[in-house]
Amino acid sequence: MLVKDILEVKSAKIINGDENMVINHFSINTNDIECSTMFIPLKGNTDGHNYIINGVKNGISGFFVMKGHDTIVKEALEINNDLIIIEVNDCLKALGDLASKTRAKINVPVIALTGSFGKTSQREMIYSVLKQQFNVLSTKGNYNNHIGMPLTLVNYNNEDVVLLELGTNHMGEIAFLRDICRPTITMVTNVGTAHIGNFKRLKNTFKEKISIAKGSEYFLRNLDDNLLKKAKVKGPTIIDYSINNDNINNIIYGKKNRYTISVNNKNYKVTINSNIDYLINYSICAFNIGLLLNMDIKNIIKGIDKFECASGRMEKKKIGKNYLINDCYNASYETMISGLEYFDKEPYDNKIVILGDILELGSQSKKIHKEIGKYIVKNKFCFNEIHLVGPNMKIVYNILLNKGFNAFYYKSVSEMDTSIMDNKSVYLKSSHGTGLHKLIS
């Protein structure tokens, strides 16, 4: 992107540098520096302006700056007089405006997805398929909010397809992100209790998620979700997918999940390199995306086979004779139940479960954690030990203790002795804020 293109952003003005210089990369982290990087200092727990000088020393080509930081500008220019320095009224708003202007110049498919849980796994499944045939710009990590999504978009560099994950925990956030990225293909993985503390009711969550479809050309409707299968979306062409569709046959759950899919009266065998059952639904969605983009079916099948779970999301590691399943990047009622069911079926010896609080449930927290405890009791899960961490998990602990389960409780991760995991197969599940991930190393 030329500097003069950046100056199209409202309130932007250049205070140093050449308008004809090219910027190849935008970053909000001064440790994320590539060739010709423009640093955008944002205010969060700390003010990004405080890191500008570190960025200059690390080799940034320029930076945005808000008024009132003359001393930083002067010091930066003393280090490198060729810096591109662009003054804006608000760095975050400038990032959003720049993303919108970038989107207006993109003439390739833009895919956007959201959901209550499983967004990242679904995105990674689609990405695994698309990259077999296309150069793909995709959301990385958890860059799915009002900062991460625009940042992904401004780093567009003539890729064939753009794949974006949109996250939300308040009403209206999906519409805000959708209006920036203006997707041509949209989908919602599912509708569940994640962030129910903010949305209050599931129908509000449903309304928020489904708003992603407005203005798109195609909407993929997941018929395996009880709410989504009833979704009525005006405008886009609706493409239904489900493990129960007529074109899906011979589903085999095992060490590697398998099924047969029929396309134009021809059958194709599909293999997923995982025994996690819900990945079949995700792969069928990805298959439909591939077909929509006229991919070679052999490449679609290859991409599904090469899929791997992202870090912290049902990530399995073999340690000696045992297994560690790290599923503590985030949590909801639905994903915790699904994970427990999966681990219960695994033929491991000495199985223990470590569960941490599910966060952002608001007034529903007590009720949902109580349901977790009741579900474990009802299904008679056979784990050698169940370790529960956090104030909300005290509810689960009391239920299990009263029913004779071998349960242990800790107020926080810092109280835990990691030796409980020695020579055990372990499943860890919690919201990220519980800190359960600290046990992994």
Short mmCIF file of N, CA and C in Angstrom, two decimals, residues 157-268:
data_model
loop_
_atom_site.label_atom_id
_atom_site.label_comp_id
_atom_site.label_asym_id
_atom_site.label_seq_id
_atom_site.Cartn_x
_atom_site.Cartn_y
_atom_site.Cartn_z
N ASN A 157 -2.63 -8.71 0.54
CA ASN A 157 -1.54 -8.54 -0.42
C ASN A 157 -1.80 -9.38 -1.67
N ASN A 158 -2.93 -9.10 -2.30
CA ASN A 158 -3.29 -9.75 -3.57
C ASN A 158 -3.52 -11.26 -3.45
N GLU A 159 -3.95 -11.73 -2.28
CA GLU A 159 -4.31 -13.14 -2.14
C GLU A 159 -5.55 -13.46 -2.96
N ASP A 160 -5.76 -14.76 -3.23
CA ASP A 160 -6.89 -15.21 -4.04
C ASP A 160 -8.20 -15.24 -3.28
N VAL A 161 -8.10 -15.44 -1.95
CA VAL A 161 -9.29 -15.56 -1.10
C VAL A 161 -8.96 -14.93 0.25
N VAL A 162 -9.97 -14.31 0.86
CA VAL A 162 -9.82 -13.77 2.22
C VAL A 162 -10.76 -14.55 3.13
N LEU A 163 -10.23 -15.06 4.24
CA LEU A 163 -11.00 -15.87 5.19
C LEU A 163 -10.92 -15.22 6.57
N LEU A 164 -12.06 -14.74 7.07
CA LEU A 164 -12.07 -13.97 8.31
C LEU A 164 -12.97 -14.60 9.36
N GLU A 165 -12.49 -14.62 10.59
CA GLU A 165 -13.29 -15.07 11.73
C GLU A 165 -13.76 -13.83 12.48
N LEU A 166 -15.06 -13.75 12.74
CA LEU A 166 -15.62 -12.61 13.46
C LEU A 166 -16.10 -13.06 14.83
N GLY A 167 -15.63 -12.38 15.86
CA GLY A 167 -16.03 -12.71 17.23
C GLY A 167 -16.93 -11.63 17.80
N THR A 168 -17.71 -11.99 18.80
CA THR A 168 -18.59 -11.02 19.45
C THR A 168 -18.89 -11.45 20.87
N ASN A 169 -19.02 -10.47 21.76
CA ASN A 169 -19.56 -10.76 23.08
C ASN A 169 -20.59 -9.71 23.52
N HIS A 170 -20.96 -8.84 22.58
CA HIS A 170 -22.02 -7.86 22.83
C HIS A 170 -22.84 -7.66 21.55
N MET A 171 -24.09 -7.29 21.71
CA MET A 171 -24.96 -7.04 20.57
C MET A 171 -24.38 -5.94 19.69
N GLY A 172 -24.43 -6.16 18.39
CA GLY A 172 -23.99 -5.15 17.43
C GLY A 172 -22.58 -5.29 16.93
N GLU A 173 -21.75 -6.11 17.59
CA GLU A 173 -20.35 -6.24 17.19
C GLU A 173 -20.19 -6.94 15.84
N ILE A 174 -21.02 -7.96 15.59
CA ILE A 174 -20.94 -8.65 14.30
C ILE A 174 -21.29 -7.70 13.17
N ALA A 175 -22.34 -6.91 13.34
CA ALA A 175 -22.73 -5.96 12.30
C ALA A 175 -21.63 -4.94 12.04
N PHE A 176 -20.97 -4.49 13.10
CA PHE A 176 -19.86 -3.54 12.96
C PHE A 176 -18.73 -4.14 12.12
N LEU A 177 -18.34 -5.38 12.45
CA LEU A 177 -17.26 -6.04 11.71
C LEU A 177 -17.70 -6.39 10.30
N ARG A 178 -18.95 -6.85 10.16
CA ARG A 178 -19.47 -7.21 8.83
C ARG A 178 -19.45 -6.02 7.89
N ASP A 179 -19.80 -4.85 8.41
CA ASP A 179 -19.85 -3.66 7.56
C ASP A 179 -18.46 -3.22 7.11
N ILE A 180 -17.44 -3.60 7.87
CA ILE A 180 -16.07 -3.30 7.46
C ILE A 180 -15.60 -4.27 6.37
N CYS A 181 -15.82 -5.58 6.61
CA CYS A 181 -15.25 -6.58 5.70
C CYS A 181 -16.18 -6.96 4.55
N ARG A 182 -17.47 -6.63 4.66
CA ARG A 182 -18.45 -6.87 3.60
C ARG A 182 -18.25 -8.22 2.91
N PRO A 183 -18.47 -9.32 3.64
CA PRO A 183 -18.20 -10.66 3.10
C PRO A 183 -19.13 -11.05 1.97
N THR A 184 -18.62 -11.88 1.07
CA THR A 184 -19.43 -12.42 -0.01
C THR A 184 -20.02 -13.77 0.37
N ILE A 185 -19.32 -14.50 1.26
CA ILE A 185 -19.77 -15.82 1.73
C ILE A 185 -19.75 -15.79 3.25
N THR A 186 -20.87 -16.20 3.88
CA THR A 186 -20.95 -16.15 5.34
C THR A 186 -21.47 -17.46 5.90
N MET A 187 -21.20 -17.67 7.19
CA MET A 187 -21.71 -18.85 7.88
C MET A 187 -21.65 -18.64 9.39
N VAL A 188 -22.47 -19.39 10.10
CA VAL A 188 -22.46 -19.42 11.56
C VAL A 188 -22.27 -20.88 11.96
N THR A 189 -21.24 -21.18 12.73
CA THR A 189 -20.97 -22.57 13.10
C THR A 189 -22.08 -23.14 13.97
N ASN A 190 -22.56 -22.33 14.94
CA ASN A 190 -23.55 -22.80 15.89
C ASN A 190 -24.01 -21.64 16.76
N VAL A 191 -25.04 -21.87 17.57
CA VAL A 191 -25.52 -20.87 18.52
C VAL A 191 -25.62 -21.55 19.88
N GLY A 192 -24.88 -21.02 20.86
CA GLY A 192 -24.86 -21.64 22.19
C GLY A 192 -24.75 -20.60 23.29
N THR A 193 -24.33 -21.05 24.48
CA THR A 193 -24.39 -20.22 25.68
C THR A 193 -23.17 -19.33 25.90
N ALA A 194 -22.19 -19.37 25.00
CA ALA A 194 -21.01 -18.52 25.17
C ALA A 194 -21.43 -17.05 25.27
N HIS A 195 -20.88 -16.34 26.26
CA HIS A 195 -21.18 -14.91 26.49
C HIS A 195 -22.65 -14.66 26.81
N ILE A 196 -23.35 -15.67 27.29
CA ILE A 196 -24.77 -15.52 27.58
C ILE A 196 -25.00 -14.45 28.65
N GLY A 197 -23.97 -14.17 29.46
CA GLY A 197 -24.08 -13.13 30.47
C GLY A 197 -24.32 -11.76 29.85
N ASN A 198 -23.79 -11.56 28.64
CA ASN A 198 -23.99 -10.29 27.94
C ASN A 198 -25.23 -10.32 27.04
N PHE A 199 -25.46 -11.47 26.41
CA PHE A 199 -26.60 -11.57 25.48
C PHE A 199 -27.93 -11.82 26.20
N LYS A 200 -27.88 -12.29 27.44
CA LYS A 200 -29.05 -12.53 28.28
C LYS A 200 -29.87 -13.76 27.86
N ARG A 201 -30.23 -13.83 26.59
CA ARG A 201 -31.05 -14.93 26.11
C ARG A 201 -30.48 -15.50 24.81
N LEU A 202 -30.74 -16.79 24.58
CA LEU A 202 -30.23 -17.44 23.37
C LEU A 202 -30.76 -16.79 22.10
N LYS A 203 -31.98 -16.29 22.15
CA LYS A 203 -32.53 -15.69 20.93
C LYS A 203 -31.78 -14.41 20.57
N ASN A 204 -31.21 -13.73 21.58
CA ASN A 204 -30.37 -12.57 21.30
C ASN A 204 -29.04 -13.00 20.69
N THR A 205 -28.49 -14.10 21.22
CA THR A 205 -27.26 -14.64 20.65
C THR A 205 -27.49 -15.03 19.19
N PHE A 206 -28.61 -15.68 18.94
CA PHE A 206 -28.97 -16.09 17.59
C PHE A 206 -29.07 -14.88 16.66
N LYS A 207 -29.76 -13.86 17.11
CA LYS A 207 -29.93 -12.64 16.31
C LYS A 207 -28.59 -12.00 16.00
N GLU A 208 -27.71 -11.96 16.99
CA GLU A 208 -26.38 -11.36 16.80
C GLU A 208 -25.57 -12.16 15.78
N LYS A 209 -25.54 -13.47 15.94
CA LYS A 209 -24.73 -14.31 15.04
C LYS A 209 -25.24 -14.25 13.61
N ILE A 210 -26.55 -14.34 13.45
CA ILE A 210 -27.13 -14.44 12.12
C ILE A 210 -27.01 -13.13 11.35
N SER A 211 -26.73 -12.03 12.06
CA SER A 211 -26.60 -10.74 11.38
C SER A 211 -25.41 -10.70 10.44
N ILE A 212 -24.51 -11.67 10.54
CA ILE A 212 -23.36 -11.75 9.66
C ILE A 212 -23.77 -11.91 8.20
N ALA A 213 -24.95 -12.48 7.96
CA ALA A 213 -25.37 -12.84 6.60
C ALA A 213 -25.81 -11.64 5.76
N LYS A 214 -26.16 -10.54 6.39
CA LYS A 214 -26.70 -9.39 5.66
C LYS A 214 -25.71 -8.89 4.60
N GLY A 215 -26.20 -8.79 3.37
CA GLY A 215 -25.39 -8.25 2.30
C GLY A 215 -24.50 -9.25 1.59
N SER A 216 -24.41 -10.48 2.10
CA SER A 216 -23.54 -11.48 1.46
C SER A 216 -24.26 -12.14 0.28
N GLU A 217 -23.50 -12.82 -0.56
CA GLU A 217 -24.07 -13.51 -1.72
C GLU A 217 -24.54 -14.92 -1.36
N TYR A 218 -23.81 -15.55 -0.43
CA TYR A 218 -24.13 -16.93 -0.03
C TYR A 218 -24.08 -17.03 1.48
N PHE A 219 -25.01 -17.80 2.05
CA PHE A 219 -25.00 -18.10 3.48
C PHE A 219 -25.08 -19.61 3.65
N LEU A 220 -24.10 -20.19 4.35
CA LEU A 220 -24.10 -21.62 4.61
C LEU A 220 -24.82 -21.87 5.92
N ARG A 221 -25.91 -22.65 5.86
CA ARG A 221 -26.76 -22.89 7.03
C ARG A 221 -26.51 -24.28 7.59
N ASN A 222 -26.08 -24.34 8.84
CA ASN A 222 -25.77 -25.60 9.51
C ASN A 222 -27.05 -26.21 10.06
N LEU A 223 -27.56 -27.22 9.39
CA LEU A 223 -28.81 -27.86 9.81
C LEU A 223 -28.63 -28.77 11.03
N ASP A 224 -27.38 -28.99 11.46
CA ASP A 224 -27.14 -29.80 12.65
C ASP A 224 -27.29 -29.00 13.94
N ASP A 225 -27.47 -27.68 13.80
CA ASP A 225 -27.69 -26.82 14.96
C ASP A 225 -29.19 -26.54 15.08
N ASN A 226 -29.74 -26.78 16.28
CA ASN A 226 -31.18 -26.70 16.48
C ASN A 226 -31.78 -25.32 16.18
N LEU A 227 -31.01 -24.27 16.42
CA LEU A 227 -31.52 -22.93 16.12
C LEU A 227 -31.26 -22.53 14.67
N LEU A 228 -30.06 -22.82 14.20
CA LEU A 228 -29.70 -22.40 12.84
C LEU A 228 -30.55 -23.06 11.77
N LYS A 229 -30.97 -24.28 12.02
CA LYS A 229 -31.75 -24.98 11.00
C LYS A 229 -33.10 -24.28 10.74
N LYS A 230 -33.50 -23.41 11.68
CA LYS A 230 -34.74 -22.66 11.52
C LYS A 230 -34.49 -21.25 10.99
N ALA A 231 -33.22 -20.92 10.76
CA ALA A 231 -32.87 -19.55 10.37
C ALA A 231 -33.43 -19.19 9.01
N LYS A 232 -34.07 -18.02 8.94
CA LYS A 232 -34.56 -17.48 7.68
C LYS A 232 -33.76 -16.22 7.38
N VAL A 233 -33.00 -16.28 6.30
CA VAL A 233 -32.12 -15.18 5.94
C VAL A 233 -32.53 -14.63 4.59
N LYS A 234 -32.80 -13.33 4.54
CA LYS A 234 -33.20 -12.69 3.29
C LYS A 234 -31.97 -12.18 2.54
N GLY A 235 -31.95 -12.42 1.24
CA GLY A 235 -30.87 -11.87 0.42
C GLY A 235 -29.96 -12.91 -0.17
N PRO A 236 -29.06 -13.48 0.66
CA PRO A 236 -28.10 -14.43 0.10
C PRO A 236 -28.72 -15.76 -0.30
N THR A 237 -28.08 -16.43 -1.25
CA THR A 237 -28.44 -17.80 -1.58
C THR A 237 -28.06 -18.70 -0.42
N ILE A 238 -28.99 -19.54 0.05
CA ILE A 238 -28.71 -20.39 1.22
C ILE A 238 -28.23 -21.76 0.77
N ILE A 239 -27.11 -22.18 1.34
CA ILE A 239 -26.57 -23.52 1.07
C ILE A 239 -26.63 -24.30 2.38
N ASP A 240 -27.47 -25.32 2.43
CA ASP A 240 -27.62 -26.14 3.64
C ASP A 240 -26.58 -27.25 3.67
N TYR A 241 -26.07 -27.51 4.86
CA TYR A 241 -25.17 -28.65 5.04
C TYR A 241 -25.46 -29.33 6.37
N SER A 242 -25.19 -30.64 6.41
CA SER A 242 -25.49 -31.43 7.61
C SER A 242 -24.89 -32.82 7.45
N ILE A 243 -24.61 -33.46 8.56
CA ILE A 243 -24.16 -34.86 8.49
C ILE A 243 -25.32 -35.76 8.08
N ASN A 244 -26.54 -35.21 8.13
CA ASN A 244 -27.72 -36.00 7.78
C ASN A 244 -28.25 -35.71 6.38
N ASN A 245 -27.54 -34.91 5.60
CA ASN A 245 -27.98 -34.65 4.23
C ASN A 245 -27.92 -35.92 3.39
N ASP A 246 -28.73 -35.96 2.36
CA ASP A 246 -28.81 -37.16 1.51
C ASP A 246 -27.48 -37.48 0.81
N ASN A 247 -26.63 -36.46 0.62
CA ASN A 247 -25.38 -36.72 -0.10
C ASN A 247 -24.25 -37.19 0.82
N ILE A 248 -24.55 -37.36 2.12
CA ILE A 248 -23.55 -37.85 3.08
C ILE A 248 -23.93 -39.27 3.51
N ASN A 249 -23.01 -40.21 3.30
CA ASN A 249 -23.30 -41.61 3.63
C ASN A 249 -22.09 -42.28 4.27
N ASN A 250 -22.34 -43.46 4.84
CA ASN A 250 -21.28 -44.32 5.36
C ASN A 250 -20.37 -43.61 6.35
N ILE A 251 -20.96 -42.88 7.30
CA ILE A 251 -20.14 -42.20 8.32
C ILE A 251 -19.57 -43.25 9.27
N ILE A 252 -18.25 -43.20 9.44
CA ILE A 252 -17.57 -44.13 10.34
C ILE A 252 -16.78 -43.32 11.37
N TYR A 253 -17.15 -43.46 12.64
CA TYR A 253 -16.41 -42.80 13.71
C TYR A 253 -15.33 -43.75 14.21
N GLY A 254 -14.11 -43.27 14.27
CA GLY A 254 -13.02 -44.14 14.71
C GLY A 254 -11.76 -43.34 14.90
N LYS A 255 -10.62 -44.02 14.86
CA LYS A 255 -9.34 -43.33 15.02
C LYS A 255 -9.21 -42.23 13.98
N LYS A 256 -9.72 -42.52 12.78
CA LYS A 256 -9.86 -41.51 11.74
C LYS A 256 -11.32 -41.52 11.29
N ASN A 257 -11.99 -40.38 11.44
CA ASN A 257 -13.38 -40.31 11.00
C ASN A 257 -13.45 -40.38 9.48
N ARG A 258 -14.48 -41.06 8.98
CA ARG A 258 -14.62 -41.23 7.54
C ARG A 258 -16.08 -41.07 7.13
N TYR A 259 -16.26 -40.67 5.89
CA TYR A 259 -17.61 -40.67 5.31
C TYR A 259 -17.50 -40.60 3.80
N THR A 260 -18.63 -40.82 3.14
CA THR A 260 -18.70 -40.72 1.69
C THR A 260 -19.62 -39.56 1.34
N ILE A 261 -19.18 -38.73 0.40
CA ILE A 261 -19.99 -37.61 -0.05
C ILE A 261 -20.26 -37.75 -1.54
N SER A 262 -21.49 -37.48 -1.92
CA SER A 262 -21.89 -37.59 -3.33
C SER A 262 -21.97 -36.20 -3.95
N VAL A 263 -21.24 -36.00 -5.05
CA VAL A 263 -21.25 -34.74 -5.78
C VAL A 263 -21.52 -35.04 -7.24
N ASN A 264 -22.61 -34.48 -7.76
CA ASN A 264 -22.99 -34.73 -9.16
C ASN A 264 -23.04 -36.23 -9.49
N ASN A 265 -23.68 -36.96 -8.57
CA ASN A 265 -23.91 -38.40 -8.74
C ASN A 265 -22.62 -39.23 -8.73
N LYS A 266 -21.54 -38.64 -8.22
CA LYS A 266 -20.30 -39.39 -8.08
C LYS A 266 -19.88 -39.39 -6.62
N ASN A 267 -19.47 -40.57 -6.10
CA ASN A 267 -19.11 -40.70 -4.69
C ASN A 267 -17.63 -40.47 -4.45
N TYR A 268 -17.34 -39.77 -3.34
CA TYR A 268 -15.96 -39.50 -2.95
C TYR A 268 -15.79 -39.87 -1.48
#
